[in-house]
mmCIF file with all atom_site columns, C-alpha atoms in Angstrom:
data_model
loop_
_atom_site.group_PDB
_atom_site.id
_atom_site.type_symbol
_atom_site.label_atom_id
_atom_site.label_alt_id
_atom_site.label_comp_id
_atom_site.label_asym_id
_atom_site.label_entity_id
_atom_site.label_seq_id
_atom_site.pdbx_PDB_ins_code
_atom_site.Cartn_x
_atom_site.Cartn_y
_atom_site.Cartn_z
_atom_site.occupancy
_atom_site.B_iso_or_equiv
_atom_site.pdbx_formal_charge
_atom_site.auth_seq_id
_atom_site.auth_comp_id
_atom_site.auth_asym_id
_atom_site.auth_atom_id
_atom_site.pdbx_PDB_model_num
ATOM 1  C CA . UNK A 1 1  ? 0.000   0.000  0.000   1.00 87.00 ? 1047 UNK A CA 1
ATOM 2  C CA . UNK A 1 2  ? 1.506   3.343  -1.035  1.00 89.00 ? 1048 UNK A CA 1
ATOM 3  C CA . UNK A 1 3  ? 1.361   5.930  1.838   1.00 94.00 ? 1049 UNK A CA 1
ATOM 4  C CA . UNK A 1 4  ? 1.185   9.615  0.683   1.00 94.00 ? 1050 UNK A CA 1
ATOM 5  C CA . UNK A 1 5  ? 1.468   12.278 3.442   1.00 96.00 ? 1051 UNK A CA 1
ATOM 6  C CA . UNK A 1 6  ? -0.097  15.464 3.357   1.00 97.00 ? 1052 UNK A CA 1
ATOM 7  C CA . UNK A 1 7  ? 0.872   17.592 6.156   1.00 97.00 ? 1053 UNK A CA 1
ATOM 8  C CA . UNK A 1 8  ? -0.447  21.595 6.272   1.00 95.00 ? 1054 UNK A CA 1
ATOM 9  C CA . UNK A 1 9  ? 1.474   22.581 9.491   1.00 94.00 ? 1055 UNK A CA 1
ATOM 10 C CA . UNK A 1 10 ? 2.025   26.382 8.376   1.00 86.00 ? 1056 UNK A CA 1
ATOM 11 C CA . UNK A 1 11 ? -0.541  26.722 5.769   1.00 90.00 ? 1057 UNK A CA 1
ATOM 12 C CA . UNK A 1 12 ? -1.306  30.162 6.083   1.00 90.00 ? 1058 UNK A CA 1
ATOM 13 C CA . UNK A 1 13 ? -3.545  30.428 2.927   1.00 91.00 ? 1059 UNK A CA 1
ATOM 14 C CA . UNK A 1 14 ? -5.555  28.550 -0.192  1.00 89.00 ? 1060 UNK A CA 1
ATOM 15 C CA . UNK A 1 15 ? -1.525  28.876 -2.349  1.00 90.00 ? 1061 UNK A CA 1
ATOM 16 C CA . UNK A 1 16 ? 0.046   27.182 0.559   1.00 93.00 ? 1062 UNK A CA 1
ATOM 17 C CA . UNK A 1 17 ? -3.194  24.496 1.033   1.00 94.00 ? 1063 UNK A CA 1
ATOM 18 C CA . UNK A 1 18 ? -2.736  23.566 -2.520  1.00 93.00 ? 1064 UNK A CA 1
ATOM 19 C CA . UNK A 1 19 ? 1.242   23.732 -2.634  1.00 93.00 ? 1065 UNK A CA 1
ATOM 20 C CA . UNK A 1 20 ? 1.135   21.019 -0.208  1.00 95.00 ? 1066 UNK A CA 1
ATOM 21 C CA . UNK A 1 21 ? -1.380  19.043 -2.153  1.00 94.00 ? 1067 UNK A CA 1
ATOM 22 C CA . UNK A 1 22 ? 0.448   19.690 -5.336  1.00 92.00 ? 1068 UNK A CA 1
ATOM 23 C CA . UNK A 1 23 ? 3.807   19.000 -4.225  1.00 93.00 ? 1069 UNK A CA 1
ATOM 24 C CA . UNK A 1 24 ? 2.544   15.240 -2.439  1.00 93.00 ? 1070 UNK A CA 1
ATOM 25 C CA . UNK A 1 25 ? 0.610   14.289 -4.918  1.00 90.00 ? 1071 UNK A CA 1
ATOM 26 C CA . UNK A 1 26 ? 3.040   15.022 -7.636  1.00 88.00 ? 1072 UNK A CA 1
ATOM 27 C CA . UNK A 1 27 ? 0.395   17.268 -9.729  1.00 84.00 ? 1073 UNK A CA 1
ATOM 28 C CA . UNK A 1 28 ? 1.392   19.157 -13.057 1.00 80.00 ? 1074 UNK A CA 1
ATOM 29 C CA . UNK A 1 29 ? 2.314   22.713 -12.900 1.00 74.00 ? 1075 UNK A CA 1
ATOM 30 C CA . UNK A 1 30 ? -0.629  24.190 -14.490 1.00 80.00 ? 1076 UNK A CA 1
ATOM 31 C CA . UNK A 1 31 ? -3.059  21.823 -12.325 1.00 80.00 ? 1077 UNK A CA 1
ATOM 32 C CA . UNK A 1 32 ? -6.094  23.868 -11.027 1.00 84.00 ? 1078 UNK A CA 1
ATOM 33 C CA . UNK A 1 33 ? -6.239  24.708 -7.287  1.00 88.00 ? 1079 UNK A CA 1
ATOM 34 C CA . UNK A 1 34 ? -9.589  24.515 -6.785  1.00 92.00 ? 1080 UNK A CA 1
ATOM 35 C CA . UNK A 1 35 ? -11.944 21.700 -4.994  1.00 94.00 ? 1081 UNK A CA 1
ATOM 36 C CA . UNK A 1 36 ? -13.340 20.948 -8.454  1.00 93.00 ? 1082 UNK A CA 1
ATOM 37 C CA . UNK A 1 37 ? -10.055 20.148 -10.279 1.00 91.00 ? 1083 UNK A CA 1
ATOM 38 C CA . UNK A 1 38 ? -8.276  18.213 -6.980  1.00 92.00 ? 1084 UNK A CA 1
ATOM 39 C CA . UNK A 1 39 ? -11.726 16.236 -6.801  1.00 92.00 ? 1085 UNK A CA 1
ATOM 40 C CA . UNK A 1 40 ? -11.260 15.377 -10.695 1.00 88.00 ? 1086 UNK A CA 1
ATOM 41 C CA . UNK A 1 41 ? -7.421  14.756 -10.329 1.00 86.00 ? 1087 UNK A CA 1
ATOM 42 C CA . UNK A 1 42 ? -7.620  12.565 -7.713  1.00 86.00 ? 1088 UNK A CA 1
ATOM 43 C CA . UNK A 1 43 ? -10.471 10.340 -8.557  1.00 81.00 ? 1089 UNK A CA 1
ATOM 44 C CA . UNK A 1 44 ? -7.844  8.765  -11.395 1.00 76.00 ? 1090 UNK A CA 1
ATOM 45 C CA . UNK A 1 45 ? -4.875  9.165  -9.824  1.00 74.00 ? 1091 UNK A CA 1
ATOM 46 C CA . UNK A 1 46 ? -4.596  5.972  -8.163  1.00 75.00 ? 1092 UNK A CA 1
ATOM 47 C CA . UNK A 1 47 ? -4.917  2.013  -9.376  1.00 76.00 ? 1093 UNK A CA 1
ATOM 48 C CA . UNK A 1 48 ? -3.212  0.726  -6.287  1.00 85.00 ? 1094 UNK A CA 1
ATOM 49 C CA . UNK A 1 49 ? -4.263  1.135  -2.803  1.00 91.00 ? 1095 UNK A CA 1
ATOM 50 C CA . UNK A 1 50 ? -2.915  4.249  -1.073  1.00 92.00 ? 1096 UNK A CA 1
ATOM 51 C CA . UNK A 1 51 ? -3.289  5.423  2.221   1.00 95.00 ? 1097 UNK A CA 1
ATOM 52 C CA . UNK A 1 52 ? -3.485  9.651  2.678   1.00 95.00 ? 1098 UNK A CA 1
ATOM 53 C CA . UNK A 1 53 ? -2.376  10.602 5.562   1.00 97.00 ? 1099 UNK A CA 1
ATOM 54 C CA . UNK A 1 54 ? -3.134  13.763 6.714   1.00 97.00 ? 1100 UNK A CA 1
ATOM 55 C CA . UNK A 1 55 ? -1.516  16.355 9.389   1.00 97.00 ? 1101 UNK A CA 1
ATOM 56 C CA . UNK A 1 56 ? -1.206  18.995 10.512  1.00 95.00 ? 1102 UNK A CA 1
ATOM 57 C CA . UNK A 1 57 ? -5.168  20.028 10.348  1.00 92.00 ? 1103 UNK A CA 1
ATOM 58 C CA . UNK A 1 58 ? -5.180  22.080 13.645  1.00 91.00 ? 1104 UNK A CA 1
ATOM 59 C CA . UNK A 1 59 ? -2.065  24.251 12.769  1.00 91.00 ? 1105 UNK A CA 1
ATOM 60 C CA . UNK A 1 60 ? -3.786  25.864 9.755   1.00 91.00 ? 1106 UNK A CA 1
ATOM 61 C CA . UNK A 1 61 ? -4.547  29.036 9.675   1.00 86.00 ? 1107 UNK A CA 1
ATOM 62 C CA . UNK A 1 62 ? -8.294  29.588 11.107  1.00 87.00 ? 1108 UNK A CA 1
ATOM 63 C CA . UNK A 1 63 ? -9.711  31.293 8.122   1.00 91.00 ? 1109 UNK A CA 1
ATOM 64 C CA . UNK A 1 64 ? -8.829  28.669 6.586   1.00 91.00 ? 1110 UNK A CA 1
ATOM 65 C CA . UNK A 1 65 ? -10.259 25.204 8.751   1.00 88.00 ? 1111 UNK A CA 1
ATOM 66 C CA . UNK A 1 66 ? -13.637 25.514 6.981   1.00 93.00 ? 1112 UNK A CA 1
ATOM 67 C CA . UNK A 1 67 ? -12.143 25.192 4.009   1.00 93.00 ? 1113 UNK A CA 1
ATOM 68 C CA . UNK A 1 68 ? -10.128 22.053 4.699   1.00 94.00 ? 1114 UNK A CA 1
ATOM 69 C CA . UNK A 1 69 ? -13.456 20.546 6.011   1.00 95.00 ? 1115 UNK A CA 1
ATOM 70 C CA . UNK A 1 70 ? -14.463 20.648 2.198   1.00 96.00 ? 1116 UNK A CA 1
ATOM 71 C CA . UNK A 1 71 ? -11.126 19.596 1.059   1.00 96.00 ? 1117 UNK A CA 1
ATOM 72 C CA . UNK A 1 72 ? -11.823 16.271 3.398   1.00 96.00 ? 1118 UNK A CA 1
ATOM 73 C CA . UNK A 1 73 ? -15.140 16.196 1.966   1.00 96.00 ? 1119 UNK A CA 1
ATOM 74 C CA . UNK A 1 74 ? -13.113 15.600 -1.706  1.00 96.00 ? 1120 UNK A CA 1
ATOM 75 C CA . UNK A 1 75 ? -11.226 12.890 -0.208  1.00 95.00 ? 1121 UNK A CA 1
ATOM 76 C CA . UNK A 1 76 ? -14.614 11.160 0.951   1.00 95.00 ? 1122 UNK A CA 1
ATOM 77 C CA . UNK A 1 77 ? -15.678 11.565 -2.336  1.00 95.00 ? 1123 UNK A CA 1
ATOM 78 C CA . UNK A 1 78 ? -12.980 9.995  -3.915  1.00 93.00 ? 1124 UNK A CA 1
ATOM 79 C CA . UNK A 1 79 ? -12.919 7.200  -1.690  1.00 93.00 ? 1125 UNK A CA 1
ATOM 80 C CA . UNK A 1 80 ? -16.293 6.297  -1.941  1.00 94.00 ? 1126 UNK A CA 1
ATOM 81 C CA . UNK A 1 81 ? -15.832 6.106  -5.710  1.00 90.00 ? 1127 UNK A CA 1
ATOM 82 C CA . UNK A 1 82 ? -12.542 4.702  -5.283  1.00 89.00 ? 1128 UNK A CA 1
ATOM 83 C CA . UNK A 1 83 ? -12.514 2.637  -1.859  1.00 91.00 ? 1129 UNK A CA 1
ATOM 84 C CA . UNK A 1 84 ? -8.444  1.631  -2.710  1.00 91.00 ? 1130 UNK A CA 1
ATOM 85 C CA . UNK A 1 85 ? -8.046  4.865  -1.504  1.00 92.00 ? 1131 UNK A CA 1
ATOM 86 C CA . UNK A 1 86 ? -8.458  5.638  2.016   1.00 93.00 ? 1132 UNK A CA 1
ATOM 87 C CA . UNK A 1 87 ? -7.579  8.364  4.422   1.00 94.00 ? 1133 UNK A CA 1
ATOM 88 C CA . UNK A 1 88 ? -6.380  9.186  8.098   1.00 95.00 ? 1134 UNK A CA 1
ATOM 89 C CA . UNK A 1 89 ? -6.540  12.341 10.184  1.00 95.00 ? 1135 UNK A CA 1
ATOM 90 C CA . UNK A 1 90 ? -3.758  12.720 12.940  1.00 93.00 ? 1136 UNK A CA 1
ATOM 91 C CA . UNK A 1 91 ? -3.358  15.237 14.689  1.00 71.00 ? 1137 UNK A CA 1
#
C-alpha cells in the first residue's frame, strides 16, 4: 500500500493548502487549485491502494479550517468512488 502524506502545518492560505497538495501528490504545474479540479485529479490518480495521511489540520490558519473541512469532503468523495483509496486524520 503506497502511503502519501499530506501535512499543512504552516498553511497560512488557499496557495500554501494547494502547494502542499500539489507537491505530495506530484500534480502538473498548471493543475487547477480549486476543490473541483483536486476532486477530478484525484479520482484517477490511483490504481493501487494508497493510504493519505493527513496532518497537521489544527495548525492551519483559522480562516482557513472551513475550508479544509471541504477539502476532506473531496477525499470522501474519492474514496467512496474509489474505496483503494483511504484516508487518516492525525493530529
Amino acid at each position: 500500500m503506497e502511503k502519501i502524506i499530506l501535512d499543512f502545518t504552516g498553511a497560512k492560505n488557499w496557495l500554501d493548502i494547494y502547494g502542499v497538495m500539489k507537491k505530495a501528490f506530484n500534480f502538473p504545474y498548471k493543475w487547477g487549485n480549486n476543490l473541483d479540479a483536486l476532486f477530478d485529479a484525484m479520482r484517477y490518480y490511483w490504481d493501487e491502494d494508497t493510504c493519505l495521511v493527513i496532518k497537521g489540520l489544527d495548525k492551519v490558519s483559522s480562516e482557513w479550517r472551513p475550508y479544509m473541512d471541504d477539502i476532506l469532503g473531496v477525499f470522501q468523495l474519492v474514496h467512496d468512488e474509489s474505496p483503494n483509496v483511504t484516508f487518516i486524520v492525525e493530529s
